[in-house]
């Protein structure tokens, strides 16, 4: 069943239009890769879906309900769990406080997050500010999971991390797909890892969806045309 249906959306930053015609769909349990070169509109798409930017045209339906009129906190309550670009943990709180502050009842609790990221569990009482970049990313994912989302949105979750840490994050995402059957929207630059995990992909260029298909159908030609440097 379709969980998220984004149809022909537009969005502006002030007077400047960033999205012109973006469409994408995510079914329950599906992993979708949102791809495109730098500045093409991936983060703006994510922000618009999460109601952090107004939808100027088109529709965003989540579980059949129109999100366009809801404030961001209500969209979050409906089950959108965003891990924003740049992580944004509360650095004045401990790891445990960060997780508890986000908690809503459901499958995900402190124990399950600890099982997913054992490294984080060892640091529950430490300030989030004392964590490494990779641990802060794990905490940001943990926070989003604590809201018990129906759709997890990861915007550049592996950016700026050491290769070994990136692999830990990818392994956690694979676990979420395999064991929790969570629907996931992934924005990332690592094509190889995306190919391994995503069921389908959407490519945006200058604020428009230009390609959308099964990940397995992403050819070298398409990659060169829309993703190459
Ligand atoms: P990246 O991979 O670099 O994060 P992206 O695909 O996520 O790229 P967006 O951040 O969505 O791209 O940017 C899309 C367009 O909107 C770009 O032209 C960018 O310059 C513009 N833009 C992004 N944020 C703002 C902002 N806060 N104010 C004005 N314009 C913005």
XYZ file of C-alpha atoms and ligand atoms in Angstrom:
260
model
C 0.000 0.000 0.000
C 1.181 3.519 -0.783
C 2.346 5.322 2.343
C 3.610 8.595 0.909
C 2.478 10.094 -2.359
C 4.107 13.342 -3.463
C 2.603 14.709 -6.660
C 3.959 17.580 -8.700
C 5.057 19.672 -5.737
C 6.594 23.120 -5.914
C 8.376 25.092 -3.167
C 10.043 28.478 -2.702
C 12.694 30.028 -0.494
C 11.240 33.509 -0.276
C 10.834 34.693 -3.846
C 13.191 32.080 -5.252
C 11.612 28.872 -6.553
C 13.564 25.730 -5.672
C 11.067 22.988 -6.563
C 9.049 23.035 -9.774
C 7.612 19.574 -10.250
C 8.740 16.825 -7.909
C 6.796 13.578 -7.650
C 7.613 10.413 -5.734
C 5.846 7.525 -4.037
C 6.829 5.228 -1.208
C 4.967 2.053 -0.340
C 4.951 0.546 3.131
C 8.186 -1.312 3.833
C 9.872 0.179 0.784
C 13.237 1.958 0.605
C 13.379 4.840 -1.873
C 16.574 6.628 -2.879
C 16.190 10.311 -3.705
C 19.135 11.261 -5.867
C 20.492 14.165 -7.878
C 23.549 16.341 -8.128
C 24.332 19.051 -5.539
C 21.734 21.792 -5.292
C 19.124 19.987 -7.404
C 16.462 19.957 -4.706
C 16.811 16.833 -2.570
C 16.918 18.548 0.825
C 14.226 20.990 -0.270
C 11.998 18.036 -1.224
C 12.557 16.468 2.191
C 11.828 19.766 3.965
C 8.661 20.290 1.962
C 7.412 16.771 2.700
C 8.059 17.341 6.415
C 6.241 20.676 6.279
C 9.324 22.726 7.119
C 8.683 24.618 3.864
C 5.247 25.433 2.445
C 3.964 23.404 -0.496
C 3.342 26.027 -3.203
C 1.783 23.590 -5.671
C 0.856 19.917 -5.868
C -0.050 17.532 -3.073
C 1.641 15.552 -0.326
C -0.494 12.655 0.810
C 0.625 10.555 3.768
C -1.441 7.476 4.421
C -4.088 9.086 2.215
C -4.211 12.332 4.225
C -3.223 15.712 2.815
C -0.191 16.973 4.736
C -0.087 20.323 2.947
C -2.274 22.067 5.485
C -0.707 20.631 8.630
C 2.005 22.278 10.746
C 5.318 20.384 10.910
C 4.740 18.971 14.400
C 1.450 17.421 13.298
C 3.108 15.899 10.242
C 5.703 14.409 12.611
C 2.916 13.006 14.781
C 1.371 11.306 11.787
C 4.543 9.276 11.460
C 7.212 11.176 9.558
C 10.559 10.662 11.288
C 13.181 13.042 9.920
C 16.927 12.743 10.450
C 17.906 16.143 9.096
C 21.072 17.035 7.231
C 23.699 18.035 9.797
C 22.275 15.800 12.589
C 21.122 18.479 15.059
C 21.187 16.624 18.354
C 20.532 18.606 21.528
C 24.126 19.053 22.651
C 23.112 20.425 26.065
C 21.361 17.128 26.859
C 22.744 13.660 27.549
C 22.359 10.839 25.037
C 19.535 9.299 27.060
C 17.771 12.662 27.423
C 17.957 13.191 23.669
C 16.243 9.851 23.141
C 13.633 10.278 25.881
C 12.710 13.771 24.677
C 11.660 12.299 21.332
C 9.819 9.244 22.675
C 6.339 8.284 21.598
C 4.790 4.916 22.378
C 5.403 2.031 19.980
C 7.908 -0.591 18.876
C 10.995 1.568 19.394
C 12.213 2.196 22.920
C 15.578 2.746 24.636
C 16.369 -0.995 24.659
C 15.767 -1.434 20.954
C 17.860 1.633 20.124
C 20.611 0.240 22.378
C 20.496 -3.052 20.461
C 20.723 -1.215 17.133
C 23.583 1.046 18.271
C 25.416 -0.647 21.193
C 28.099 2.020 21.041
C 25.497 4.640 21.903
C 24.173 2.627 24.826
C 27.609 2.777 26.464
C 27.351 6.564 26.446
C 23.807 7.096 27.717
C 24.820 9.435 30.515
C 27.314 11.465 28.532
C 26.546 14.813 27.003
C 25.595 14.555 23.326
C 28.250 17.222 22.724
C 30.949 14.708 23.715
C 29.980 12.227 20.969
C 31.935 11.700 17.770
C 30.296 12.669 14.467
C 29.310 9.063 13.808
C 27.819 8.660 17.281
C 25.876 11.902 16.858
C 24.495 10.500 13.621
C 23.476 7.300 15.418
C 21.818 9.444 18.076
C 19.971 11.460 15.418
C 18.667 8.206 13.900
C 17.824 6.900 17.372
C 15.863 10.069 18.127
C 13.864 9.757 14.930
C 13.131 6.080 15.682
C 11.993 6.945 19.224
C 9.116 8.899 17.649
C 8.037 5.525 16.206
C 7.712 6.801 12.648
C 5.973 4.987 9.814
C 8.419 6.586 7.398
C 12.034 7.311 8.290
C 13.683 10.049 6.242
C 17.479 10.188 6.245
C 19.063 13.263 4.669
C 22.779 12.660 4.061
C 23.139 10.377 7.062
C 26.635 9.233 6.116
C 28.035 12.569 4.998
C 31.390 13.574 6.447
C 31.917 10.308 8.336
C 34.918 7.986 8.213
C 34.433 4.919 5.951
C 34.205 2.467 8.851
C 31.554 4.599 10.560
C 29.627 4.969 7.316
C 29.529 1.183 7.063
C 28.053 0.997 10.575
C 25.310 3.442 9.589
C 24.570 1.521 6.375
C 24.422 -1.721 8.364
C 21.910 -0.139 10.754
C 19.773 1.060 7.829
C 19.855 -2.456 6.358
C 18.718 -3.835 9.726
C 15.839 -1.340 9.817
C 14.725 -2.471 6.392
C 15.149 -6.187 7.014
C 14.027 -6.576 10.626
C 11.660 -3.683 11.186
C 10.224 -3.482 7.654
C 10.338 0.279 7.948
C 9.620 2.509 4.937
C 12.709 4.669 4.374
C 13.459 7.677 2.198
C 17.206 7.976 1.677
C 19.128 10.984 0.408
C 22.776 10.075 -0.015
C 25.660 10.420 -2.409
C 26.987 6.852 -2.126
C 25.506 5.251 -5.208
C 26.989 1.846 -4.450
C 25.400 1.610 -1.013
C 22.104 3.047 -2.252
C 22.018 0.440 -5.024
C 22.461 -2.316 -2.472
C 19.569 -1.236 -0.276
C 17.025 0.849 -2.222
C 14.063 -0.790 -3.945
C 13.344 2.198 -6.140
C 14.949 5.520 -6.990
C 13.895 8.998 -7.990
C 16.272 11.498 -9.567
C 15.686 15.230 -9.332
C 17.279 17.861 -11.513
C 16.705 21.584 -11.053
C 13.681 20.978 -8.859
C 11.997 18.442 -11.153
C 11.678 14.679 -11.088
C 13.469 13.520 -14.219
C 13.712 9.770 -13.620
C 11.860 7.281 -11.456
C 12.074 3.487 -11.569
C 13.261 0.351 -9.812
C 16.823 0.783 -8.535
C 17.809 -2.258 -10.592
C 16.918 -0.332 -13.756
C 19.331 2.514 -13.075
C 21.684 2.244 -16.036
C 25.146 3.664 -16.459
C 23.724 5.975 -19.084
C 21.188 7.465 -16.651
C 23.845 7.680 -13.940
C 26.171 9.577 -16.244
C 23.436 11.854 -17.476
C 21.973 12.860 -14.116
C 24.449 11.975 -11.389
C 27.914 12.204 -12.921
C 30.184 15.113 -12.092
P 22.957 19.127 -1.705
O 23.325 17.782 -2.139
O 23.997 20.150 -2.023
O 22.449 19.209 -0.303
P 20.207 19.341 -2.657
O 19.851 18.548 -3.852
O 19.762 18.850 -1.345
O 21.776 19.574 -2.687
P 18.786 21.743 -2.018
O 19.509 22.020 -0.755
O 17.418 21.207 -1.941
O 19.673 20.787 -2.948
O 18.788 23.087 -2.899
C 17.965 23.278 -4.038
C 18.064 24.717 -4.493
O 17.528 25.576 -3.490
C 19.486 25.182 -4.746
O 19.489 26.002 -5.871
C 19.823 25.962 -3.497
O 20.732 26.995 -3.800
C 18.486 26.531 -3.098
N 18.403 26.705 -1.622
C 18.622 25.762 -0.703
N 18.432 26.241 0.557
C 18.095 27.546 0.393
C 17.767 28.605 1.301
N 17.747 28.407 2.625
N 17.495 29.812 0.773
C 17.502 30.017 -0.570
N 17.793 29.065 -1.475
C 18.082 27.843 -1.004
